Coordinates of C-alpha atoms in Angstrom, one line a residue:
M26 CA 30.2 -8.5 -57.7
N27 CA 33.9 -7.8 -58.2
Q28 CA 35.3 -4.6 -56.7
T29 CA 36.7 -2.0 -59.0
L30 CA 40.4 -1.3 -59.0
L31 CA 39.7 2.0 -57.3
E32 CA 37.8 0.4 -54.5
Q33 CA 40.6 -2.1 -53.9
L34 CA 43.3 0.6 -54.1
R35 CA 41.6 2.6 -51.4
Q36 CA 41.9 -0.3 -49.0
M37 CA 45.7 -0.1 -49.0
T38 CA 46.6 3.4 -50.3
V39 CA 45.3 6.9 -49.6
V40 CA 43.8 8.3 -52.9
V41 CA 44.5 12.0 -53.5
A42 CA 42.8 14.0 -56.3
D43 CA 45.3 15.7 -58.6
T44 CA 43.0 18.5 -59.8
G45 CA 41.7 21.9 -59.0
D46 CA 38.2 20.9 -60.2
M47 CA 36.0 20.6 -57.1
Q48 CA 33.3 18.8 -59.0
S49 CA 35.7 15.9 -59.6
M50 CA 36.6 15.9 -55.9
E51 CA 32.9 15.7 -55.0
K52 CA 32.5 12.8 -57.3
F53 CA 35.5 10.7 -56.2
T54 CA 35.7 11.8 -52.5
P55 CA 39.5 11.7 -52.1
R56 CA 40.9 12.2 -48.6
D57 CA 43.4 14.7 -49.7
A58 CA 43.8 17.0 -52.7
T59 CA 46.8 18.6 -54.4
T60 CA 46.9 21.5 -56.8
N61 CA 49.5 23.4 -58.8
P62 CA 49.5 26.6 -60.9
S63 CA 48.5 24.7 -64.1
L64 CA 45.5 23.0 -62.4
I65 CA 44.4 26.3 -60.8
T66 CA 44.7 28.1 -64.1
A67 CA 42.6 25.5 -65.8
A68 CA 40.0 25.7 -63.0
A69 CA 40.0 29.5 -63.0
Q70 CA 38.9 29.4 -66.7
M71 CA 35.9 27.3 -65.9
P72 CA 32.6 29.3 -65.6
E73 CA 31.7 27.6 -62.3
Y74 CA 34.8 29.0 -60.6
Q75 CA 34.7 32.5 -62.1
E76 CA 33.2 33.9 -58.9
I77 CA 36.2 32.7 -56.8
V78 CA 38.5 34.4 -59.2
D79 CA 36.5 37.6 -59.5
S80 CA 35.9 38.0 -55.7
T81 CA 39.7 37.5 -55.1
L82 CA 40.5 40.2 -57.7
R83 CA 37.9 42.6 -56.3
K84 CA 39.2 42.2 -52.7
A85 CA 42.8 42.7 -53.9
R86 CA 41.7 45.9 -55.6
K87 CA 39.8 47.1 -52.5
D88 CA 42.7 46.4 -50.2
L89 CA 45.3 48.1 -52.4
G90 CA 43.1 51.1 -53.5
E91 CA 42.3 52.6 -56.8
A92 CA 45.7 54.1 -57.2
A93 CA 47.4 50.6 -57.3
G94 CA 48.6 49.4 -60.7
T95 CA 47.2 46.3 -62.5
Q96 CA 50.3 44.3 -61.8
E97 CA 50.3 45.1 -58.1
V98 CA 46.7 44.0 -57.8
V99 CA 47.3 40.9 -59.8
Q100 CA 50.3 39.9 -57.6
L101 CA 48.2 40.2 -54.4
A102 CA 45.3 38.3 -56.0
F103 CA 47.7 35.7 -57.3
D104 CA 49.1 35.2 -53.8
R105 CA 45.6 34.7 -52.4
L106 CA 43.9 32.7 -55.2
A107 CA 45.6 29.3 -54.3
V108 CA 44.5 29.8 -50.7
D109 CA 40.9 30.7 -51.8
F110 CA 40.8 27.6 -53.9
G111 CA 42.3 25.6 -51.0
V112 CA 39.7 26.8 -48.5
K113 CA 36.9 25.8 -50.9
I114 CA 38.5 22.4 -51.5
L115 CA 38.8 21.8 -47.7
D116 CA 35.0 22.1 -47.5
I117 CA 34.8 19.0 -49.7
I118 CA 37.6 16.8 -48.5
S119 CA 38.3 15.4 -45.0
G120 CA 42.1 15.6 -45.1
R121 CA 44.7 18.0 -46.4
V122 CA 45.2 20.3 -49.4
S123 CA 48.7 21.0 -50.9
T124 CA 49.3 24.6 -51.8
E125 CA 52.4 25.5 -53.8
V126 CA 55.1 28.1 -53.1
D127 CA 56.0 30.2 -56.1
A128 CA 58.3 28.0 -58.2
R129 CA 60.4 31.0 -59.1
L130 CA 61.7 30.9 -55.5
S131 CA 62.9 27.2 -55.8
Y132 CA 66.6 28.1 -55.3
D133 CA 66.0 30.7 -52.6
T134 CA 65.7 29.2 -49.1
E135 CA 64.8 32.4 -47.2
A136 CA 62.2 33.6 -49.8
T137 CA 60.6 30.1 -49.8
I138 CA 60.3 30.2 -46.0
A139 CA 58.8 33.7 -46.1
K140 CA 56.2 32.7 -48.7
A141 CA 55.3 29.5 -46.9
R142 CA 54.7 31.4 -43.7
D143 CA 52.5 33.9 -45.6
I144 CA 50.4 31.1 -47.1
I145 CA 49.9 29.5 -43.7
S146 CA 48.9 32.8 -42.1
Q147 CA 46.3 33.3 -44.9
Y148 CA 44.8 29.9 -44.1
E149 CA 44.8 30.6 -40.4
E150 CA 43.1 33.9 -41.0
A151 CA 40.4 32.0 -42.9
G152 CA 39.9 29.7 -39.9
V153 CA 41.9 26.7 -41.3
S154 CA 44.3 24.8 -39.1
R155 CA 47.8 24.4 -40.4
D156 CA 47.5 20.7 -39.8
R157 CA 45.2 20.6 -42.9
I158 CA 47.8 22.3 -45.2
L159 CA 50.8 20.9 -47.0
I160 CA 53.1 23.5 -48.4
K161 CA 54.4 22.3 -51.8
I162 CA 58.1 23.1 -52.4
A163 CA 60.4 21.9 -55.2
S164 CA 63.0 19.3 -54.1
T165 CA 66.0 21.5 -54.7
W166 CA 68.7 21.5 -52.0
E167 CA 67.5 25.0 -51.1
G168 CA 63.9 23.9 -51.0
I169 CA 64.6 21.0 -48.8
R170 CA 66.5 23.2 -46.3
A171 CA 63.5 25.6 -46.2
A172 CA 61.2 22.7 -45.5
E173 CA 63.5 21.5 -42.7
I174 CA 63.0 24.9 -40.9
L175 CA 59.3 25.1 -41.7
E176 CA 58.6 21.6 -40.3
K177 CA 60.2 22.6 -37.0
E178 CA 57.6 25.4 -36.9
G179 CA 54.7 23.0 -37.4
I180 CA 54.3 24.0 -41.1
H181 CA 54.0 20.7 -42.9
C182 CA 55.6 20.3 -46.4
N183 CA 55.1 18.4 -49.6
L184 CA 58.3 18.2 -51.5
T185 CA 57.5 18.0 -55.2
L186 CA 59.4 17.6 -58.5
L187 CA 61.2 14.7 -56.9
F188 CA 63.0 12.4 -59.4
G189 CA 65.9 10.8 -57.6
L190 CA 66.8 8.7 -54.5
H191 CA 69.2 11.5 -53.3
Q192 CA 66.3 14.0 -53.2
A193 CA 64.2 11.5 -51.3
I194 CA 66.8 10.7 -48.7
A195 CA 67.6 14.5 -48.1
C196 CA 63.8 15.1 -47.6
A197 CA 63.5 12.2 -45.1
E198 CA 66.5 13.4 -43.1
A199 CA 65.1 16.9 -43.1
G200 CA 62.0 15.6 -41.4
V201 CA 59.7 16.5 -44.3
T202 CA 56.1 15.3 -43.9
L203 CA 55.5 14.1 -47.5
I204 CA 57.3 13.7 -50.9
S205 CA 55.8 13.5 -54.4
P206 CA 58.0 11.5 -56.7
F207 CA 56.9 12.1 -60.4
V208 CA 56.3 8.7 -61.9
G209 CA 55.1 9.7 -65.4
R210 CA 57.8 12.3 -66.0
I211 CA 60.5 9.8 -65.2
L212 CA 58.9 7.5 -67.8
D213 CA 58.7 10.3 -70.3
W214 CA 62.5 10.9 -69.9
Y215 CA 63.5 7.3 -70.4
K216 CA 61.2 6.9 -73.4
K217 CA 62.7 9.9 -75.1
E218 CA 66.3 8.8 -74.1
T219 CA 66.0 5.3 -75.3
G220 CA 63.6 5.7 -78.2
R221 CA 61.3 3.1 -76.7
D222 CA 57.5 3.5 -77.1
S223 CA 56.7 1.7 -73.9
Y224 CA 57.8 -0.3 -70.9
P225 CA 56.2 -3.3 -69.3
P226 CA 54.4 -2.1 -66.1
A227 CA 56.8 -3.8 -63.8
E228 CA 59.8 -2.3 -65.6
D229 CA 58.4 1.2 -65.8
P230 CA 61.4 3.5 -64.7
G231 CA 59.0 5.7 -62.7
V232 CA 57.5 2.7 -60.9
L233 CA 61.0 1.4 -60.1
S234 CA 62.1 4.7 -58.8
V235 CA 59.1 5.0 -56.4
T236 CA 59.5 1.4 -55.3
Q237 CA 63.2 2.0 -54.5
I238 CA 62.3 5.1 -52.4
Y239 CA 59.5 3.3 -50.6
N240 CA 61.7 0.3 -49.7
Y241 CA 64.5 2.7 -48.5
Y242 CA 62.1 4.7 -46.3
K243 CA 60.4 1.6 -44.8
K244 CA 63.7 -0.2 -44.3
F245 CA 65.2 2.6 -42.2
G246 CA 61.9 3.7 -40.5
Y247 CA 61.5 7.2 -41.9
P248 CA 58.1 8.6 -41.2
T249 CA 58.0 10.8 -44.3
E250 CA 55.1 9.8 -46.5
I251 CA 55.5 8.9 -50.1
M252 CA 52.8 10.1 -52.6
G253 CA 53.4 8.9 -56.1
A254 CA 52.4 11.5 -58.7
S255 CA 52.2 12.3 -62.4
F256 CA 50.8 9.1 -63.8
R257 CA 50.5 8.3 -67.5
N258 CA 48.3 5.2 -67.2
I259 CA 46.6 3.1 -64.6
C260 CA 49.2 0.3 -64.9
E261 CA 51.7 2.6 -63.2
I262 CA 49.2 3.1 -60.4
T263 CA 48.4 -0.6 -59.9
Q264 CA 52.1 -1.4 -59.8
L265 CA 52.4 1.0 -56.8
A266 CA 49.4 -0.4 -54.9
G267 CA 50.3 -0.2 -51.2
C268 CA 52.2 3.1 -51.6
D269 CA 51.3 5.5 -48.7
L270 CA 49.4 7.9 -51.0
L271 CA 48.9 8.3 -54.8
T272 CA 47.7 11.5 -56.4
I273 CA 45.6 10.7 -59.5
S274 CA 44.0 12.8 -62.2
P275 CA 40.2 12.6 -62.6
K276 CA 40.6 10.8 -66.0
L277 CA 42.6 8.0 -64.4
L278 CA 40.4 7.9 -61.3
E279 CA 37.4 7.3 -63.7
E280 CA 39.3 4.5 -65.5
L281 CA 40.2 2.8 -62.2
D282 CA 36.6 3.2 -61.0
S283 CA 35.2 1.5 -64.1
T284 CA 37.7 -1.4 -64.2
A285 CA 37.2 -4.6 -62.3
G286 CA 39.8 -7.2 -61.5
E287 CA 42.2 -8.4 -58.9
L288 CA 44.6 -5.8 -57.4
P289 CA 47.4 -7.4 -55.4
R290 CA 49.5 -5.3 -53.0
K291 CA 52.8 -4.4 -54.6
L292 CA 54.5 -2.4 -51.9
D293 CA 54.7 -3.7 -48.4
P294 CA 56.5 -2.1 -45.4
Q295 CA 57.2 -5.4 -43.7
A296 CA 58.8 -6.9 -46.8
A297 CA 61.0 -3.7 -47.1
K298 CA 62.3 -4.1 -43.6
G299 CA 63.9 -7.4 -44.5
M300 CA 65.6 -6.1 -47.6
D301 CA 69.4 -5.7 -47.9
I302 CA 69.6 -1.9 -48.6
E303 CA 72.6 0.3 -47.9
K304 CA 72.0 3.5 -46.0
I305 CA 73.4 6.6 -47.6
P306 CA 74.4 9.5 -45.3
M307 CA 73.2 12.7 -47.1
D308 CA 75.0 16.1 -47.0
R309 CA 75.1 18.8 -49.7
E310 CA 78.3 17.4 -51.3
T311 CA 76.7 13.9 -51.6
F312 CA 73.4 15.4 -52.8
E313 CA 75.1 17.5 -55.6
K314 CA 77.3 14.6 -56.6
M315 CA 74.4 12.2 -56.9
H316 CA 72.3 14.8 -58.7
S317 CA 75.0 15.6 -61.3
E318 CA 75.4 11.8 -61.9
D319 CA 71.7 11.4 -62.6
P320 CA 70.9 13.2 -65.9
M321 CA 67.3 12.3 -65.6
A322 CA 66.8 13.8 -62.2
S323 CA 68.9 16.9 -63.1
E324 CA 67.0 17.6 -66.4
K325 CA 63.5 16.9 -65.0
L326 CA 64.0 19.0 -61.9
D327 CA 65.2 21.9 -64.0
E328 CA 62.5 21.4 -66.6
G329 CA 59.9 21.1 -63.8
V330 CA 60.9 24.4 -62.1
K331 CA 60.8 26.2 -65.4
G332 CA 57.5 24.7 -66.3
F333 CA 55.8 25.6 -63.0
S334 CA 57.3 29.1 -63.3
K335 CA 55.8 29.5 -66.8
A336 CA 52.4 28.3 -65.5
L337 CA 52.6 31.0 -62.8
E338 CA 53.2 33.6 -65.5
Q339 CA 50.2 32.3 -67.5
L340 CA 48.0 32.5 -64.4
E341 CA 49.2 36.1 -63.8
S342 CA 48.3 37.0 -67.4
L343 CA 44.9 35.4 -67.0
L344 CA 44.3 37.4 -63.8
A345 CA 45.4 40.7 -65.4
E346 CA 43.0 40.1 -68.3
R347 CA 40.1 39.2 -66.0
L348 CA 40.8 42.2 -63.7
N349 CA 40.4 44.5 -66.7
Q350 CA 37.1 42.8 -67.6
V351 CA 35.8 43.0 -64.0
E352 CA 36.7 46.7 -63.7
E353 CA 35.2 47.5 -67.1
M354 CA 31.9 45.9 -66.0
V355 CA 31.9 48.1 -62.9
A356 CA 32.6 51.2 -64.9
V357 CA 29.7 50.5 -67.2

């Protein structure tokens, strides 16, 4: 019987679940998992996860006392909820979970460092080793500098919202553990810019971007892992077979798992080592010049930070509403 595309993909790439839904993780048994505020917000509204949300809110209220305002309680619960979900996820998977720093801190190095340390301390208080956590930080220059300091402290980072080679090089030179280039969002930008409805899989701009980064890293021996993210279809995924990791939504995991056929390796470290690639020394001036000359990367990074920030605000509103409901039930 022919193997499914998912079975073959697992033989050359680490599959990561791009979801906050633990039932999906139990079904597809990924090694790692990654979440973001939008995924946690979606999971928090599912009845099966209501108790995680409610217990986090109740504990925040207890710790702050009855005199604390709703916003103060919500902020503490918000800071803890991603960790509470992460602890539950780590009971299911064997590897690492990515937990995101508040996107509103994306251009503040010191605040990002402080928040990352707080997240790690919460995990360690819950008995989770920092080796099982990746701190997700936006790939701004300030975020990359924060990650450089955190990595030296043994706090491993996942640099997200990555759209350009300049971001990838800066991350590798900073000693970042892992990067998450956004394949589908790159495709979205090019489709809108060109008016095209689609691209052949091998010409997909997001696929080409990750391929370029992969070959650059392997050519020059950078240990930073590459995890392709934000996929729009399984063709993007199969074109990146052989990438270090790929984080995939449950819907596309299901499609890969129900599709048979041959899946050849597309990315190969040995092949990359023989390629003629120019090394680009990276400093802030070079980074900012390359960033300003890449309208796709500039627009998508800005859009991504704003989008993640909006998702955080939606989650805070959801928590405030739920806190009122929980406390009304207690009052009755």
